[in-house]
mmCIF file of C-alpha atoms in Angstrom:
data_model
loop_
_atom_site.group_PDB
_atom_site.id
_atom_site.type_symbol
_atom_site.label_atom_id
_atom_site.label_comp_id
_atom_site.label_asym_id
_atom_site.label_seq_id
_atom_site.Cartn_x
_atom_site.Cartn_y
_atom_site.Cartn_z
ATOM 1 C CA MET A 1 203.091 150.935 113.027
ATOM 2 C CA THR A 2 203.083 147.710 113.315
ATOM 3 C CA ILE A 3 200.285 146.072 115.630
ATOM 4 C CA PRO A 4 201.553 143.262 118.101
ATOM 5 C CA THR A 5 199.372 140.296 117.637
ATOM 6 C CA ARG A 6 198.263 137.885 121.026
ATOM 7 C CA ASN A 7 197.148 134.634 121.600
ATOM 8 C CA LEU A 8 192.399 133.920 122.478
ATOM 9 C CA GLY A 9 193.757 131.042 124.617
ATOM 10 C CA THR A 10 195.488 127.797 123.782
ATOM 11 C CA THR A 11 192.588 127.451 120.619
ATOM 12 C CA GLY A 12 191.549 130.871 119.950
ATOM 13 C CA PRO A 13 192.887 132.690 117.674
ATOM 14 C CA GLN A 14 195.616 135.034 116.810
ATOM 15 C CA VAL A 15 194.263 139.312 116.972
ATOM 16 C CA SER A 16 195.798 142.073 117.067
ATOM 17 C CA ALA A 17 196.656 143.259 121.162
ATOM 18 C CA LEU A 18 193.804 145.892 120.799
ATOM 19 C CA GLY A 19 190.681 144.991 118.954
ATOM 20 C CA LEU A 20 187.917 147.932 117.745
ATOM 21 C CA GLY A 21 184.594 147.465 119.924
ATOM 22 C CA CYS A 22 181.908 148.802 117.533
ATOM 23 C CA MET A 23 179.110 148.728 120.139
ATOM 24 C CA GLY A 24 178.783 152.685 119.932
ATOM 25 C CA MET A 25 178.844 152.390 116.173
ATOM 26 C CA SER A 26 175.247 152.719 116.357
ATOM 27 C CA GLY A 27 174.327 155.314 119.382
ATOM 28 C CA MET A 28 174.566 153.231 122.388
ATOM 29 C CA TYR A 29 176.593 156.353 123.869
ATOM 30 C CA GLY A 30 174.302 159.101 122.352
ATOM 31 C CA GLU A 31 173.949 159.662 118.371
ATOM 32 C CA ALA A 32 176.320 158.673 116.278
ATOM 33 C CA ASP A 33 177.823 159.539 112.918
ATOM 34 C CA ARG A 34 177.543 156.339 110.295
ATOM 35 C CA PRO A 35 180.200 157.749 107.467
ATOM 36 C CA GLU A 36 182.305 157.982 110.331
ATOM 37 C CA ALA A 37 182.044 154.733 111.923
ATOM 38 C CA VAL A 38 182.738 153.004 108.375
ATOM 39 C CA HIS A 39 185.619 155.327 107.928
ATOM 40 C CA THR A 40 186.924 153.716 111.768
ATOM 41 C CA VAL A 41 186.853 150.758 110.846
ATOM 42 C CA HIS A 42 188.393 150.826 107.737
ATOM 43 C CA ALA A 43 191.565 152.694 109.913
ATOM 44 C CA ALA A 44 191.637 150.354 112.480
ATOM 45 C CA LEU A 45 191.626 147.199 109.990
ATOM 46 C CA GLU A 46 194.309 150.011 107.283
ATOM 47 C CA ALA A 47 196.768 150.169 110.707
ATOM 48 C CA GLY A 48 196.145 146.487 111.864
ATOM 49 C CA VAL A 49 193.162 146.524 114.023
ATOM 50 C CA THR A 50 192.091 142.706 113.659
ATOM 51 C CA LEU A 51 189.795 141.456 115.796
ATOM 52 C CA LEU A 52 186.288 143.571 115.205
ATOM 53 C CA ASP A 53 183.611 142.917 118.454
ATOM 54 C CA THR A 54 180.016 143.067 117.955
ATOM 55 C CA GLY A 55 176.638 141.999 118.683
ATOM 56 C CA ASP A 56 173.371 141.331 117.237
ATOM 57 C CA PHE A 57 171.598 142.703 119.783
ATOM 58 C CA TYR A 58 172.958 146.274 119.555
ATOM 59 C CA ALA A 59 170.604 148.133 117.978
ATOM 60 C CA MET A 60 168.560 145.431 116.818
ATOM 61 C CA GLY A 61 170.949 143.890 113.848
ATOM 62 C CA HIS A 62 171.457 147.359 112.999
ATOM 63 C CA ASN A 63 174.954 147.243 114.308
ATOM 64 C CA GLU A 64 176.128 144.046 112.287
ATOM 65 C CA MET A 65 174.963 145.431 109.406
ATOM 66 C CA LEU A 66 177.371 148.472 110.089
ATOM 67 C CA VAL A 67 180.293 146.500 110.758
ATOM 68 C CA GLY A 68 179.250 144.673 107.052
ATOM 69 C CA GLU A 69 179.126 147.353 105.579
ATOM 70 C CA ALA A 70 182.286 148.588 106.367
ATOM 71 C CA LEU A 71 184.000 144.931 105.494
ATOM 72 C CA ARG A 72 181.779 144.448 102.581
ATOM 73 C CA THR A 73 183.495 148.282 101.179
ATOM 74 C CA ALA A 74 187.373 147.482 102.325
ATOM 75 C CA PRO A 75 190.616 146.291 100.251
ATOM 76 C CA SER A 76 190.141 142.036 100.395
ATOM 77 C CA HIS A 77 193.504 141.738 102.197
ATOM 78 C CA LEU A 78 191.989 144.280 105.296
ATOM 79 C CA ARG A 79 189.079 142.509 104.836
ATOM 80 C CA ASP A 80 190.478 139.175 104.843
ATOM 81 C CA ASN A 81 191.993 139.956 108.018
ATOM 82 C CA ALA A 82 188.781 140.322 110.388
ATOM 83 C CA VAL A 83 188.160 138.571 113.210
ATOM 84 C CA LEU A 84 184.711 139.240 113.464
ATOM 85 C CA SER A 85 184.216 138.188 116.841
ATOM 86 C CA VAL A 86 179.657 138.332 117.713
ATOM 87 C CA LYS A 87 177.409 137.985 121.208
ATOM 88 C CA PHE A 88 173.873 136.193 120.579
ATOM 89 C CA GLY A 89 171.112 135.667 123.141
ATOM 90 C CA ALA A 90 170.023 139.219 124.892
ATOM 91 C CA LEU A 91 165.931 138.804 123.753
ATOM 92 C CA ARG A 92 164.753 143.169 123.394
ATOM 93 C CA ASP A 93 161.417 145.434 122.247
ATOM 94 C CA PRO A 94 161.173 147.447 119.885
ATOM 95 C CA ASP A 95 161.460 150.440 122.784
ATOM 96 C CA GLY A 96 165.410 149.353 123.859
ATOM 97 C CA ALA A 97 163.665 147.432 127.225
ATOM 98 C CA TRP A 98 165.916 144.270 128.228
ATOM 99 C CA LEU A 99 163.649 141.209 128.805
ATOM 100 C CA GLY A 100 166.113 138.368 129.574
ATOM 101 C CA PHE A 101 168.495 136.347 127.708
ATOM 102 C CA ASP A 102 167.985 133.089 125.191
ATOM 103 C CA GLY A 103 170.352 130.285 125.287
ATOM 104 C CA ARG A 104 168.425 127.808 124.153
ATOM 105 C CA PRO A 105 170.159 125.781 120.806
ATOM 106 C CA ALA A 106 167.194 126.578 118.541
ATOM 107 C CA ALA A 107 167.303 130.135 118.970
ATOM 108 C CA VAL A 108 171.367 129.985 118.964
ATOM 109 C CA LYS A 109 170.956 128.302 115.262
ATOM 110 C CA THR A 110 168.473 131.759 114.749
ATOM 111 C CA PHE A 111 170.410 133.921 115.837
ATOM 112 C CA ALA A 112 173.461 132.491 113.909
ATOM 113 C CA ALA A 113 171.738 132.380 110.736
ATOM 114 C CA TYR A 114 170.734 135.818 111.279
ATOM 115 C CA SER A 115 173.876 136.742 111.995
ATOM 116 C CA LEU A 116 175.274 135.590 109.001
ATOM 117 C CA GLN A 117 173.722 137.033 106.439
ATOM 118 C CA ARG A 118 173.364 140.635 108.620
ATOM 119 C CA LEU A 119 177.691 140.559 108.733
ATOM 120 C CA GLY A 120 177.758 138.759 104.612
ATOM 121 C CA VAL A 121 179.672 136.155 106.112
ATOM 122 C CA ASP A 122 180.602 132.908 105.259
ATOM 123 C CA HIS A 123 181.618 132.507 108.913
ATOM 124 C CA ILE A 124 182.008 133.952 112.661
ATOM 125 C CA ASP A 125 185.045 133.619 114.018
ATOM 126 C CA ILE A 126 183.663 133.881 117.235
ATOM 127 C CA TYR A 127 180.692 133.291 118.042
ATOM 128 C CA ARG A 128 179.468 133.814 122.242
ATOM 129 C CA PRO A 129 176.286 134.141 124.324
ATOM 130 C CA SER A 130 175.689 138.124 125.895
ATOM 131 C CA ARG A 131 174.575 135.920 129.044
ATOM 132 C CA LEU A 132 174.291 133.685 130.939
ATOM 133 C CA ASP A 133 170.533 131.847 130.126
ATOM 134 C CA PRO A 134 169.216 131.345 133.881
ATOM 135 C CA ASP A 135 166.703 128.930 132.579
ATOM 136 C CA VAL A 136 168.803 127.189 129.956
ATOM 137 C CA PRO A 137 172.025 124.849 131.354
ATOM 138 C CA ILE A 138 175.340 126.422 129.647
ATOM 139 C CA GLU A 139 176.200 122.916 127.956
ATOM 140 C CA GLU A 140 173.403 123.300 126.051
ATOM 141 C CA THR A 141 173.934 126.625 124.843
ATOM 142 C CA VAL A 142 177.803 126.241 124.204
ATOM 143 C CA GLY A 143 176.611 122.080 123.058
ATOM 144 C CA ALA A 144 174.451 124.079 119.936
ATOM 145 C CA VAL A 145 177.271 126.322 119.454
ATOM 146 C CA ALA A 146 179.560 123.296 119.238
ATOM 147 C CA GLU A 147 177.226 121.985 116.511
ATOM 148 C CA LEU A 148 177.691 124.783 114.464
ATOM 149 C CA VAL A 149 181.552 124.742 114.658
ATOM 150 C CA GLU A 150 181.302 121.655 113.450
ATOM 151 C CA LYS A 151 180.112 122.482 109.988
ATOM 152 C CA GLY A 152 181.771 125.639 109.841
ATOM 153 C CA TRP A 153 179.652 128.547 110.644
ATOM 154 C CA VAL A 154 181.630 128.683 113.603
ATOM 155 C CA LYS A 155 185.495 128.948 114.392
ATOM 156 C CA HIS A 156 185.619 129.334 118.037
ATOM 157 C CA ILE A 157 183.726 129.661 121.477
ATOM 158 C CA GLY A 158 183.468 132.191 123.358
ATOM 159 C CA LEU A 159 181.435 133.236 126.932
ATOM 160 C CA SER A 160 180.668 136.616 128.669
ATOM 161 C CA GLU A 161 180.517 137.558 132.239
ATOM 162 C CA VAL A 162 179.805 134.400 133.875
ATOM 163 C CA GLY A 163 182.067 133.152 136.791
ATOM 164 C CA PRO A 164 184.219 130.404 137.527
ATOM 165 C CA ASP A 165 181.910 127.730 137.951
ATOM 166 C CA THR A 166 179.737 128.153 134.876
ATOM 167 C CA ILE A 167 183.264 128.714 133.014
ATOM 168 C CA ARG A 168 184.792 125.078 134.187
ATOM 169 C CA ARG A 169 181.358 123.001 133.217
ATOM 170 C CA ALA A 170 180.872 125.170 129.707
ATOM 171 C CA ALA A 171 185.335 124.858 129.158
ATOM 172 C CA ALA A 172 184.518 120.651 129.960
ATOM 173 C CA THR A 173 182.109 120.950 126.974
ATOM 174 C CA ALA A 174 183.555 122.076 123.802
ATOM 175 C CA PRO A 175 187.675 124.013 123.586
ATOM 176 C CA ILE A 176 186.338 127.976 124.933
ATOM 177 C CA SER A 177 188.459 130.336 123.328
ATOM 178 C CA ASP A 178 188.017 133.563 125.664
ATOM 179 C CA LEU A 179 186.254 135.344 128.078
ATOM 180 C CA GLN A 180 184.497 138.880 127.379
ATOM 181 C CA ILE A 181 184.454 140.777 130.167
ATOM 182 C CA GLU A 182 184.779 144.178 131.793
ATOM 183 C CA TYR A 183 188.136 145.047 132.949
ATOM 184 C CA ALA A 184 189.670 148.003 133.880
ATOM 185 C CA LEU A 185 191.647 150.684 136.856
ATOM 186 C CA ILE A 186 188.144 150.661 138.467
ATOM 187 C CA SER A 187 186.639 147.094 137.467
ATOM 188 C CA ARG A 188 188.853 144.593 138.383
ATOM 189 C CA GLY A 189 186.810 142.369 140.240
ATOM 190 C CA ILE A 190 187.898 139.525 137.420
ATOM 191 C CA GLU A 191 191.628 139.254 140.132
ATOM 192 C CA ARG A 192 189.473 137.755 142.640
ATOM 193 C CA GLU A 193 188.470 133.950 140.824
ATOM 194 C CA ILE A 194 187.172 134.712 137.152
ATOM 195 C CA LEU A 195 191.049 135.208 135.972
ATOM 196 C CA PRO A 196 192.769 132.305 138.193
ATOM 197 C CA THR A 197 190.002 130.603 136.990
ATOM 198 C CA LEU A 198 190.442 131.491 132.614
ATOM 199 C CA ARG A 199 194.712 130.885 133.225
ATOM 200 C CA GLU A 200 194.274 127.647 135.054
ATOM 201 C CA LEU A 201 192.111 125.824 132.218
ATOM 202 C CA GLY A 202 193.732 127.830 128.933
ATOM 203 C CA ILE A 203 191.501 130.708 127.931
ATOM 204 C CA GLY A 204 192.313 134.116 126.968
ATOM 205 C CA VAL A 205 189.747 137.363 128.383
ATOM 206 C CA THR A 206 188.690 140.214 125.993
ATOM 207 C CA ALA A 207 188.065 142.669 128.223
ATOM 208 C CA TYR A 208 186.337 146.160 127.649
ATOM 209 C CA GLY A 209 185.126 148.322 129.379
ATOM 210 C CA VAL A 210 188.679 149.593 129.241
ATOM 211 C CA LEU A 211 187.820 153.561 129.897
ATOM 212 C CA SER A 212 185.014 152.701 131.779
ATOM 213 C CA ARG A 213 182.898 153.897 129.548
ATOM 214 C CA GLY A 214 184.543 157.130 128.268
ATOM 215 C CA LEU A 215 185.315 158.156 132.675
ATOM 216 C CA LEU A 216 189.208 157.185 132.090
ATOM 217 C CA SER A 217 188.786 159.346 129.006
ATOM 218 C CA ASN A 218 189.620 162.233 130.456
ATOM 219 C CA HIS A 219 187.406 163.891 127.911
ATOM 220 C CA ILE A 220 184.238 163.892 129.691
ATOM 221 C CA SER A 221 183.485 166.720 132.216
ATOM 222 C CA ALA A 222 181.654 166.933 135.167
ATOM 223 C CA ASP A 223 178.031 169.217 133.844
ATOM 224 C CA ARG A 224 178.280 167.270 131.426
ATOM 225 C CA ASP A 225 175.050 165.757 130.277
ATOM 226 C CA PHE A 226 173.918 162.317 128.547
ATOM 227 C CA ALA A 227 171.361 162.278 126.154
ATOM 228 C CA ALA A 228 168.227 159.601 127.334
ATOM 229 C CA THR A 229 169.080 157.750 124.498
ATOM 230 C CA ASP A 230 172.941 157.214 125.896
ATOM 231 C CA PHE A 231 173.630 153.792 128.569
ATOM 232 C CA ARG A 232 175.602 156.037 130.744
ATOM 233 C CA ALA A 233 172.389 157.866 131.910
ATOM 234 C CA PHE A 234 171.227 155.424 133.806
ATOM 235 C CA SER A 235 175.092 153.848 134.966
ATOM 236 C CA PRO A 236 175.341 154.171 138.579
ATOM 237 C CA ARG A 237 179.488 155.643 137.790
ATOM 238 C CA PHE A 238 177.399 158.484 135.978
ATOM 239 C CA GLN A 239 175.145 159.594 138.981
ATOM 240 C CA GLY A 240 175.561 162.555 141.174
ATOM 241 C CA ASP A 241 178.783 162.301 144.102
ATOM 242 C CA ASN A 242 179.510 158.799 142.560
ATOM 243 C CA PHE A 243 180.027 161.029 139.429
ATOM 244 C CA ARG A 244 182.245 163.223 140.678
ATOM 245 C CA HIS A 245 184.092 160.241 142.890
ATOM 246 C CA ASN A 246 184.872 158.656 139.645
ATOM 247 C CA LEU A 247 186.147 161.306 137.734
ATOM 248 C CA SER A 248 188.360 162.654 141.260
ATOM 249 C CA LEU A 249 190.221 160.111 140.129
ATOM 250 C CA VAL A 250 191.286 160.841 136.448
ATOM 251 C CA ASP A 251 192.668 163.463 138.145
ATOM 252 C CA SER A 252 194.802 161.685 139.599
ATOM 253 C CA LEU A 253 196.198 159.215 136.662
ATOM 254 C CA ARG A 254 196.444 163.187 134.693
ATOM 255 C CA LYS A 255 199.352 163.538 136.366
ATOM 256 C CA ILE A 256 200.750 160.224 136.169
ATOM 257 C CA ALA A 257 200.615 160.155 132.153
ATOM 258 C CA GLU A 258 201.466 163.749 131.724
ATOM 259 C CA GLN A 259 205.310 162.186 133.655
ATOM 260 C CA LYS A 260 204.467 159.292 130.515
ATOM 261 C CA GLY A 261 204.081 162.225 127.424
ATOM 262 C CA ALA A 262 200.815 159.937 127.801
ATOM 263 C CA THR A 263 196.926 161.130 128.032
ATOM 264 C CA VAL A 264 194.691 159.355 130.297
ATOM 265 C CA ALA A 265 193.613 157.429 127.934
ATOM 266 C CA GLN A 266 196.021 155.467 126.500
ATOM 267 C CA ILE A 267 197.304 155.198 129.921
ATOM 268 C CA ALA A 268 194.106 153.314 130.940
ATOM 269 C CA ILE A 269 195.243 151.375 128.534
ATOM 270 C CA ALA A 270 197.985 150.661 128.801
ATOM 271 C CA TRP A 271 197.549 149.015 132.011
ATOM 272 C CA VAL A 272 195.031 146.648 130.415
ATOM 273 C CA LEU A 273 197.928 145.821 128.506
ATOM 274 C CA ALA A 274 200.562 145.417 130.744
ATOM 275 C CA GLN A 275 197.946 142.982 132.745
ATOM 276 C CA GLY A 276 199.128 139.700 131.208
ATOM 277 C CA SER A 277 199.612 138.966 127.363
ATOM 278 C CA ASP A 278 196.264 137.206 127.650
ATOM 279 C CA ILE A 279 194.436 139.991 127.945
ATOM 280 C CA VAL A 280 193.108 141.626 124.413
ATOM 281 C CA PRO A 281 191.557 145.702 125.098
ATOM 282 C CA VAL A 282 188.718 146.081 122.849
ATOM 283 C CA ILE A 283 188.404 149.509 123.174
ATOM 284 C CA GLY A 284 184.865 151.338 121.893
ATOM 285 C CA SER A 285 186.737 154.316 119.445
ATOM 286 C CA ARG A 286 183.741 154.715 117.712
ATOM 287 C CA THR A 287 185.590 158.411 115.363
ATOM 288 C CA ARG A 288 188.892 157.771 113.434
ATOM 289 C CA GLU A 289 190.820 160.523 116.008
ATOM 290 C CA ARG A 290 189.436 158.137 119.705
ATOM 291 C CA LEU A 291 190.611 155.264 117.280
ATOM 292 C CA SER A 292 194.606 156.970 117.059
ATOM 293 C CA GLU A 293 194.354 158.007 120.994
ATOM 294 C CA ALA A 294 194.023 154.182 121.284
ATOM 295 C CA LEU A 295 196.682 152.986 119.804
ATOM 296 C CA GLY A 296 199.510 155.154 120.675
ATOM 297 C CA ALA A 297 198.642 152.753 124.148
ATOM 298 C CA LEU A 298 200.318 150.250 122.159
ATOM 299 C CA ASP A 299 203.708 152.533 122.081
ATOM 300 C CA ILE A 300 203.492 153.247 126.347
ATOM 301 C CA THR A 301 206.211 150.758 127.815
ATOM 302 C CA LEU A 302 205.348 150.634 132.292
ATOM 303 C CA ASP A 303 207.483 149.060 134.182
ATOM 304 C CA ALA A 304 206.654 148.019 138.031
ATOM 305 C CA ALA A 305 207.425 151.673 139.133
ATOM 306 C CA ASP A 306 204.398 153.067 137.138
ATOM 307 C CA LEU A 307 202.283 150.374 137.197
ATOM 308 C CA ALA A 308 202.426 150.611 141.251
ATOM 309 C CA ALA A 309 202.223 154.971 141.339
ATOM 310 C CA ILE A 310 198.940 153.756 139.054
ATOM 311 C CA GLU A 311 197.304 151.164 141.274
ATOM 312 C CA GLU A 312 198.162 154.326 144.089
ATOM 313 C CA ALA A 313 196.296 156.346 141.929
ATOM 314 C CA VAL A 314 193.406 155.062 141.788
ATOM 315 C CA PRO A 315 192.886 151.473 144.142
ATOM 316 C CA ALA A 316 191.321 148.772 143.166
ATOM 317 C CA ASP A 317 187.452 149.656 144.612
ATOM 318 C CA ALA A 318 188.423 152.848 144.435
ATOM 319 C CA ALA A 319 185.142 153.421 141.812
ATOM 320 C CA ALA A 320 182.123 154.964 143.079
ATOM 321 C CA GLY A 321 178.607 153.229 141.986
ATOM 322 C CA GLU A 322 178.389 149.681 140.581
ATOM 323 C CA ARG A 323 179.062 148.904 137.037
ATOM 324 C CA TYR A 324 175.519 148.762 135.663
ATOM 325 C CA ALA A 325 172.127 149.372 137.175
ATOM 326 C CA PRO A 326 170.350 146.686 139.319
ATOM 327 C CA ALA A 327 168.414 144.991 137.249
ATOM 328 C CA GLN A 328 171.488 144.601 134.953
ATOM 329 C CA MET A 329 174.008 143.675 137.885
ATOM 330 C CA ALA A 330 171.317 140.414 138.898
ATOM 331 C CA MET A 331 171.537 139.617 134.993
ATOM 332 C CA LEU A 332 175.725 139.137 135.304
ATOM 333 C CA ASP A 333 176.797 135.541 136.159
ATOM 334 C CA SER A 334 179.991 136.811 136.683
ATOM 335 C CA GLU A 335 179.384 139.009 139.883
ATOM 336 C CA ARG A 336 177.549 135.985 141.779
#
């Protein structure tokens, strides 16, 4: 298939209209299959997916090394097309506990040095702080990445999960390609202030959580038990009555999917794609089968009537439960 491309903002790179999020390949959603993960990255590149997203704190470097292995073993013509988006700054201990974020300039440059080594590349295409460090002005963090751009170690600067004021301050410091933030049928908070700010400034969006950690995939049942290492074991949207309510939204969406000859996941992805050419959904497919399903969303055209029916079935703010546990919600500048 031929995958269309989109530009990440007015200053960012041209990438495939769907990106591949690699976090889940390192066990963030339970046990992962490394060989299958590598094959999935290869299949994505072969299909024309160019944007690969990772983070230095995903299983503490494991994910970067996995992506590095996948790139190293891919045919050169595919490897050269890859656009690497890397998040940095999250601090964790050996048990996996979250300890905060470090956006100091010296730390930024150190994180980048380790990421370049683990990925086995000579530059990072888009480098972004994973969250806002409340103790470091965003101008200092972005300024440090800008110095990496000047030296050729980084090509573009991105942001993640920050609000309008921080976006404006960052953009006044250096060109910003895109904001990575959760955006899905049941996570639409960015529509109020963040998305208008981005569009005013010519900054793109890489949308993660498009399937809401599988809630909108139609592959999870109410009796599903999540492993202790699975993010969803602690996510408010997957607990008790919240979980049952959210799955009922999927039931409503399934009827529309059947009418369109599509899966629920494809409709959820197609809806995000239809929200603007400045938005690139990042799909967390861990297997070639799920990747193939996700890519099928590119063949779906949603007209005004379809979009209205989808939003009637799953209204804004229809989800039960916050998208993160309280301690993590408190770390989101985008939610303030």
